mmCIF file of C-alpha atoms in Angstrom:
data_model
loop_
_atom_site.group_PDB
_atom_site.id
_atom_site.type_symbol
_atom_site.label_atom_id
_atom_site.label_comp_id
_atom_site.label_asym_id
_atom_site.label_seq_id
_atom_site.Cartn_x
_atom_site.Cartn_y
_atom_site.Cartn_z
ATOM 1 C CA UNK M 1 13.886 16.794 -29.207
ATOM 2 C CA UNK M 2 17.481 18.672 -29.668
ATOM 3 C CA UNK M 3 19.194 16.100 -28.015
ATOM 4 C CA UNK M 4 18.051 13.180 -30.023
ATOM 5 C CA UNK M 5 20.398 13.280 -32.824
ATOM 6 C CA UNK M 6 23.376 12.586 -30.487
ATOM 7 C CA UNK M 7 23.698 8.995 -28.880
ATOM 8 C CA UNK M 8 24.119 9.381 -24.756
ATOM 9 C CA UNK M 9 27.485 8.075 -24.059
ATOM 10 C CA UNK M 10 27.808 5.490 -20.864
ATOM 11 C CA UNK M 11 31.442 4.111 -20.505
ATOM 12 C CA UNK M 12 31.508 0.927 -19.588
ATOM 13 C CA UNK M 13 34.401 -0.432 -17.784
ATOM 14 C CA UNK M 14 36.837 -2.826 -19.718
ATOM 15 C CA UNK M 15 38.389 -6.216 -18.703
ATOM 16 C CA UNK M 16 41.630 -6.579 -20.135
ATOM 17 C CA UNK M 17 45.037 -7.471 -19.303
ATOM 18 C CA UNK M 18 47.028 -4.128 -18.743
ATOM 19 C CA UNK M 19 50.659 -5.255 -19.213
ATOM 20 C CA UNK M 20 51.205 -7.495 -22.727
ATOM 21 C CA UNK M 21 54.229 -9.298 -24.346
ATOM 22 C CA UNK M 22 54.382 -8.320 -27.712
ATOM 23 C CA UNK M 23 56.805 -9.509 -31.052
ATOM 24 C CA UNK M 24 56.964 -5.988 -33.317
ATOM 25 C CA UNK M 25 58.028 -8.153 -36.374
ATOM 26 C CA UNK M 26 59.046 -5.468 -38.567
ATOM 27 C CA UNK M 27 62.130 -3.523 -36.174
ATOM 28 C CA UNK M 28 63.039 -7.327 -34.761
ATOM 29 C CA UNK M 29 62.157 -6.377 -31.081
ATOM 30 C CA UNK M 30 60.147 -8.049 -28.251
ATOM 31 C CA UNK M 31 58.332 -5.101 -26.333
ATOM 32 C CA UNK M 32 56.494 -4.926 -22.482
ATOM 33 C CA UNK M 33 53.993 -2.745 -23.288
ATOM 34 C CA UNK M 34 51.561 -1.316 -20.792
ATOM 35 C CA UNK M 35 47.802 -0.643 -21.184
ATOM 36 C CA UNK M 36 46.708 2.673 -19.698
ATOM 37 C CA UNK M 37 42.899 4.399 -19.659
ATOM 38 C CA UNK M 38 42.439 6.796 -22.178
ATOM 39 C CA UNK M 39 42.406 9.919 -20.071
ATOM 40 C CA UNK M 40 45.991 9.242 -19.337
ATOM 41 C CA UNK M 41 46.816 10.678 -22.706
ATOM 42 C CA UNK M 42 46.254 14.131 -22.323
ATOM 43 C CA UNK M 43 49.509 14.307 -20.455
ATOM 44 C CA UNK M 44 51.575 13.097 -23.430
ATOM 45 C CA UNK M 45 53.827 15.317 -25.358
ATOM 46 C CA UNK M 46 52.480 14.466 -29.040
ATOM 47 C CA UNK M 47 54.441 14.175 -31.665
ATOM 48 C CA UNK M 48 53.328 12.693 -35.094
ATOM 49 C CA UNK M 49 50.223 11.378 -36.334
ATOM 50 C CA UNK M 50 50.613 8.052 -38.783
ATOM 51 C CA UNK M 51 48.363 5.702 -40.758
ATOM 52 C CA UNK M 52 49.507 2.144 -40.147
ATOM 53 C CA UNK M 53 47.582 -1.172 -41.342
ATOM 54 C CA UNK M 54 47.887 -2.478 -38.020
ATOM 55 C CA UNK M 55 48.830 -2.028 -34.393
ATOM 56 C CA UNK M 56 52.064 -4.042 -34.449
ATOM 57 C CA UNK M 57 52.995 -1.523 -37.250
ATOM 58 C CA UNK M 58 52.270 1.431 -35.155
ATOM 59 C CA UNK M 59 54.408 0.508 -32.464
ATOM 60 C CA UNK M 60 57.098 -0.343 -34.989
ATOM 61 C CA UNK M 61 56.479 3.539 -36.123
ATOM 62 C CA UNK M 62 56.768 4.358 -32.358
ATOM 63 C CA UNK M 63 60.161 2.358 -32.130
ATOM 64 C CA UNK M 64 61.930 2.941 -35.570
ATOM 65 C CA UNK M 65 61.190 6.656 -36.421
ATOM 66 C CA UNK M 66 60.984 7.561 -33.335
ATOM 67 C CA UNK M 67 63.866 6.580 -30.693
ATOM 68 C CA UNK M 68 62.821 5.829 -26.748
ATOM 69 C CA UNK M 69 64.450 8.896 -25.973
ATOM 70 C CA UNK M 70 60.914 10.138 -27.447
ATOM 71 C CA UNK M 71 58.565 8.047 -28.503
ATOM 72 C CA UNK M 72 57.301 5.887 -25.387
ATOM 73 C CA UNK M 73 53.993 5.835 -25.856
ATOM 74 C CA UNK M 74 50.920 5.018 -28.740
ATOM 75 C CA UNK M 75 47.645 6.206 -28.900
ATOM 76 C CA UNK M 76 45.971 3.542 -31.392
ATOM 77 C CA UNK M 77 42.695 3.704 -33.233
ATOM 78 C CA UNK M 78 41.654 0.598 -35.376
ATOM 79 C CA UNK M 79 38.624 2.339 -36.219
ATOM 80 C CA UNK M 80 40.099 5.089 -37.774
ATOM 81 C CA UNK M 81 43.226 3.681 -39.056
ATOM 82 C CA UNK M 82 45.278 6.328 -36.825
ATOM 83 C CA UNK M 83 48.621 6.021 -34.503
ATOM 84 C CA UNK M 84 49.809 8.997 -32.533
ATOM 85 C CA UNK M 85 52.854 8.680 -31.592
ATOM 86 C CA UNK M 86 53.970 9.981 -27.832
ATOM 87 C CA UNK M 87 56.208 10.743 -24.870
ATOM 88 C CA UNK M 88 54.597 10.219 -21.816
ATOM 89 C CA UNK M 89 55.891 10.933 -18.323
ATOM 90 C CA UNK M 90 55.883 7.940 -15.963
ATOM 91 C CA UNK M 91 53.189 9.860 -13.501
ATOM 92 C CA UNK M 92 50.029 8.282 -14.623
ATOM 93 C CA UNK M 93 47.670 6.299 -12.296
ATOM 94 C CA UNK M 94 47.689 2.349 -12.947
ATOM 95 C CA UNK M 95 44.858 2.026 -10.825
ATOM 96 C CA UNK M 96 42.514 3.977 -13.000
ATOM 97 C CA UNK M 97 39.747 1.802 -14.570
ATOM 98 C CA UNK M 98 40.572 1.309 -18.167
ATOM 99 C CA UNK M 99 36.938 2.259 -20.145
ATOM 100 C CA UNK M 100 35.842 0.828 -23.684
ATOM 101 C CA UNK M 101 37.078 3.055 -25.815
ATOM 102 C CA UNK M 102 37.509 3.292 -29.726
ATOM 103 C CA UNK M 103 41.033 4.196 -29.450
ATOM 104 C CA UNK M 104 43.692 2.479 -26.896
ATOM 105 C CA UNK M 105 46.343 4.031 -24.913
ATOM 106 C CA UNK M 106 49.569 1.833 -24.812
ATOM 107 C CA UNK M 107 53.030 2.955 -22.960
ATOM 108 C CA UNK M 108 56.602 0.635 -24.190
ATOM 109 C CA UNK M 109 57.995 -0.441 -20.621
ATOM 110 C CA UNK M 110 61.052 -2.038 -22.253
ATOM 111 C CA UNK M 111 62.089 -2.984 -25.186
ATOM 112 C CA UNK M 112 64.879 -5.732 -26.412
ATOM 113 C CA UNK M 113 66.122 -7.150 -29.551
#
């Protein structure tokens, strides 16, 4: 069949805990970072696309290159290796149900050294 060389995709819903507590080691800060459902990102302004060995390190990326004036937000692949670095609005729906997804959608609430 045509179809058959394409996998059918059904998402399935993901527990996890939405808001996290994180140490980013390498810019000396302790974050509140908030875990949002993927399609939240296609409201982000996008800014730069980075290569960090781990998720810490992409928010670090987020935080150091990138003030909070513009860089609130982190689109993070483990899979492919890939951060992308963002400003998103605080519009998005918290009540959406976060899907298992390859790539994670996180937004900085506050930051402090």
């Amino acid at each position: 069949t045509i179809g058959s060389q394409f996998e059918e995709i059904n998402p399935e819903e993901e527990n996890v805990d939405r808001f996290l507590n994180i140490s980013i080691i390498p810019v000396h800060e302790k974050c509140t970072i908030l875990r949002l459902p993927f399609l939240e990102n296609f409201q982000a302004e996008r800014y730069s696309l980075t290569f960090p060995n781990s998720f810490k390190m992409c928010l670090a990326y987020c935080r150091a290159f990138l003030n909070n004036a513009y860089c609130n937000a982190v689109l993070y692949s483990s899979k492919e290796g890939s951060c992308l670095l963002m400003r998103l609005h605080n519009t998005f729906n918290n009540s959406a149900k976060i899907m298992k997804s390859t790539a994670q959608l996180y937004f900085l609430i506050n930051c402090e050294y």
